[in-house]
XYZ file of C-alpha atoms in Angstrom:
254
model
C 9.491 2.484 27.444
C 9.759 -0.442 25.068
C 6.659 -2.334 24.927
C 6.734 -6.159 25.547
C 5.685 -8.413 22.609
C 4.403 -11.948 22.542
C 7.488 -14.206 22.378
C 6.284 -16.801 24.843
C 2.847 -17.357 22.922
C 4.749 -17.734 19.503
C 7.013 -20.318 20.975
C 4.150 -22.271 22.268
C 2.174 -21.886 19.110
C 5.153 -23.136 17.063
C 5.242 -26.353 19.082
C 1.706 -26.806 18.600
C 1.741 -26.385 14.665
C 4.799 -28.802 14.378
C 2.601 -31.377 15.916
C 0.459 -31.093 12.830
C 2.850 -30.512 10.295
C 2.770 -11.437 1.624
C 0.952 -11.648 -0.958
C 0.181 -13.550 -4.376
C -2.511 -14.534 -6.687
C -4.828 -11.636 -5.645
C -4.522 -9.316 -8.598
C -8.012 -8.606 -9.954
C -9.746 -5.486 -8.810
C -13.587 -4.770 -8.795
C -16.039 -2.363 -7.157
C -16.100 -2.437 -3.354
C -18.622 -1.198 -0.966
C -17.263 1.166 1.432
C -16.886 -0.102 5.015
C -19.296 1.131 7.632
C -17.404 3.072 10.325
C -17.454 1.705 13.781
C -14.964 1.454 16.720
C -11.626 2.996 15.829
C -12.955 3.454 12.219
C -13.411 -0.388 11.708
C -16.765 -1.434 9.874
C -19.516 -2.162 12.118
C -21.246 -5.521 12.045
C -25.132 -5.675 11.837
C -26.903 -7.609 14.594
C -27.122 -11.139 13.982
C -29.772 -13.775 14.758
C -28.624 -16.549 17.194
C -28.466 -20.038 15.938
C -26.515 -22.792 17.764
C -24.694 -20.532 19.923
C -22.833 -23.288 21.581
C -21.001 -23.881 18.280
C -19.338 -20.478 18.116
C -16.276 -21.340 20.204
C -16.006 -24.773 18.544
C -15.979 -23.258 15.053
C -13.490 -20.501 16.244
C -11.156 -23.213 17.697
C -11.409 -25.461 14.749
C -10.462 -22.595 12.474
C -7.273 -21.798 14.605
C -6.421 -25.287 14.770
C -6.669 -25.771 11.000
C -4.787 -22.579 10.225
C -2.044 -23.859 12.408
C -1.865 -27.230 10.669
C -0.964 -25.400 7.397
C 2.005 -23.638 8.582
C 5.218 -24.919 6.826
C 3.407 -26.875 4.159
C 4.964 -26.886 0.728
C 1.601 -26.914 -0.841
C -2.122 -26.592 0.015
C -4.057 -29.813 -0.239
C -6.842 -30.945 1.709
C -8.379 -34.565 1.200
C -7.136 -34.376 -2.410
C -8.376 -30.923 -3.276
C -5.684 -28.440 -4.214
C -5.938 -24.690 -3.136
C -4.243 -21.783 -4.753
C -0.780 -21.092 -3.326
C -1.566 -17.816 -1.996
C -3.335 -16.018 0.885
C -6.937 -16.849 -0.058
C -5.791 -20.415 -0.550
C -4.708 -20.569 3.106
C -8.111 -19.219 4.257
C -10.223 -21.528 2.002
C -8.173 -24.624 2.860
C -8.148 -23.802 6.827
C -12.063 -23.296 6.601
C -12.356 -26.627 4.680
C -10.292 -28.453 7.373
C -12.575 -26.812 9.892
C -15.688 -28.093 8.229
C -16.802 -24.566 6.814
C -17.252 -24.798 3.016
C -16.661 -21.425 1.460
C -16.131 -22.759 -2.064
C -19.663 -22.225 -3.419
C -19.802 -18.572 -2.224
C -16.263 -17.668 -3.387
C -16.814 -19.127 -6.809
C -20.072 -17.100 -7.177
C -18.342 -13.836 -6.800
C -15.986 -11.935 -9.104
C -12.733 -10.022 -8.496
C -9.560 -11.050 -6.590
C -9.639 -13.616 -3.892
C -9.240 -11.260 -0.980
C -12.229 -8.932 -2.222
C -14.365 -12.027 -2.624
C -13.790 -13.129 0.871
C -14.383 -9.476 2.129
C -17.746 -9.429 0.319
C -18.821 -12.474 1.825
C -18.148 -11.006 5.246
C -20.140 -7.890 4.099
C -23.151 -10.020 2.861
C -23.160 -11.964 6.117
C -22.793 -8.927 8.239
C -19.760 -10.351 10.143
C -17.202 -7.705 9.744
C -15.847 -6.948 13.251
C -16.479 -3.958 15.327
C -14.111 -4.793 18.113
C -10.999 -2.613 19.120
C -8.765 -5.841 18.448
C -9.033 -8.894 16.278
C -9.489 -12.301 18.093
C -8.445 -15.723 17.297
C -10.255 -17.223 14.300
C -10.778 -13.765 12.740
C -9.870 -12.908 9.337
C -7.549 -9.909 8.817
C -7.682 -7.741 5.680
C -4.966 -5.332 4.624
C -4.850 -2.782 1.848
C -1.724 -1.766 -0.281
C 0.447 -4.730 0.540
C 1.811 -4.299 -2.952
C 1.265 -2.212 -5.871
C -1.272 -4.344 -7.624
C -2.284 -1.801 -10.177
C 1.353 -1.126 -11.125
C 0.814 2.558 -11.428
C 3.224 3.629 -8.604
C 0.623 5.112 -6.524
C -0.828 4.301 -3.284
C -4.612 3.037 -3.207
C -4.818 -0.662 -3.659
C -7.694 -1.998 -1.729
C -7.899 -5.509 -0.132
C -4.607 -6.950 -1.285
C -3.994 -9.540 1.430
C -5.774 -11.746 4.111
C -4.711 -13.776 7.061
C -6.096 -15.862 10.106
C -5.708 -14.946 13.564
C -4.496 -17.757 15.777
C -3.752 -15.979 19.014
C -3.535 -12.575 20.849
C -1.579 -11.880 23.916
C -1.792 -9.731 26.974
C 0.003 -7.039 25.262
C -2.103 -6.924 22.257
C 0.472 -8.882 19.895
C -1.707 -10.584 17.219
C -0.304 -13.906 15.716
C -1.569 -14.721 12.531
C -1.204 -17.479 9.719
C -0.825 -16.502 6.166
C 0.847 -17.003 3.001
C 4.058 -14.880 2.681
C 5.216 -14.306 -0.927
C 8.783 -15.142 -0.228
C 8.458 -17.580 2.813
C 5.415 -19.599 2.166
C 2.717 -20.248 4.917
C 4.236 -18.736 8.207
C 3.252 -17.153 11.449
C 3.737 -13.537 11.850
C 2.680 -10.686 14.051
C 0.753 -7.381 14.313
C 0.291 -5.151 17.314
C -2.161 -2.310 16.785
C -1.560 -0.763 20.399
C 2.178 0.087 19.071
C 1.598 0.379 15.168
C 5.018 1.911 14.644
C 7.191 -0.650 16.398
C 8.778 -3.226 14.205
C 11.286 -4.835 16.753
C 10.919 -4.708 20.532
C 13.209 -5.804 23.154
C 12.163 -8.619 25.600
C 13.812 -10.779 28.238
C 14.689 -13.200 25.698
C 16.174 -10.449 23.348
C 14.761 -8.681 20.203
C 11.396 -9.960 18.845
C 9.252 -8.770 16.038
C 5.954 -6.986 17.246
C 4.845 -5.703 13.718
C 5.965 -7.883 10.667
C 6.765 -6.286 7.557
C 3.777 -6.435 5.179
C 4.340 -4.147 2.227
C 6.117 -5.904 -0.702
C 9.735 -4.990 -0.514
C 9.927 -3.885 -4.176
C 7.008 -1.366 -3.716
C 8.203 0.433 -0.424
C 9.401 3.262 -2.188
C 6.057 4.528 -3.073
C 5.142 5.305 0.698
C 8.176 4.319 2.587
C 6.699 5.121 6.033
C 3.837 2.653 5.490
C 5.445 -0.847 5.478
C 4.360 -2.755 8.606
C 1.198 -4.957 8.977
C -0.184 -2.314 11.544
C 0.242 0.338 8.924
C -1.704 -1.425 6.113
C -4.469 -3.157 8.335
C -7.981 -2.574 6.989
C -10.312 -4.645 9.406
C -11.166 -8.024 10.542
C -14.094 -10.389 10.044
C -15.724 -13.163 12.101
C -16.172 -15.254 8.988
C -16.415 -18.527 11.071
C -19.813 -17.208 12.202
C -21.614 -17.821 8.902
C -23.854 -20.855 8.435
C -25.359 -22.448 5.287
C -28.150 -20.000 5.421
C -26.939 -16.701 4.198
C -29.358 -14.742 6.162
C -28.121 -16.253 9.438
C -25.044 -16.249 11.630
C -23.892 -17.957 14.847
C -23.448 -15.709 17.722
C -22.997 -15.880 21.455
C -26.012 -15.489 23.795
C -26.362 -15.457 27.397
C -28.517 -17.873 29.403
C -31.006 -15.112 29.846
C -31.503 -14.742 26.268
């Protein structure tokens, strides 16, 4: 049985982003901490304190809207500030538009931009432990290209994106910088990781977008889709100015 993808959501989202108007620039490696294993092998986030819980959904929505507003832009500039024309530039700009300034923390770290964002998530204990990423989450991938140029597999943290939607079939829509096409919306489905194209009532549609740089696919040709290279997600919108605190959802009884 062919699984149904998220075509209707993408059509709606494209209309939304027009109302606003894989991989580059992340080449320096540095030592990484090993992710803690959680659900389905994803790192487990440590418990976070509760501060302004009502702000969480607002923050998440601001990040989603900000990411959508960047789609199709020829350069990344926010209120006169230019951001790198790469995957990390998209994240930093979207967060800036959403009112979350990552520049100081980002600049204080070393290594490629994707690894810096990952380490920020580790330090704030906001790596996701959910089965599937949610809107607003950052997505991290390994081995999207042969960064070390050694012809081997094993390049960690080479790409990052922002989730802008998840449909009922588990198809995740994300905004990122594609090394050939610029800032675009593409898709990933972890429930059907080996499906590239799927048939729908409206014809064929992409379920898992290609993520491995074309020139490097000969190294491990069976691993080239976004679902194949996915590492884990992070709820970076939960961080606050206090590095020991995060924003989280609490119930009325709490």
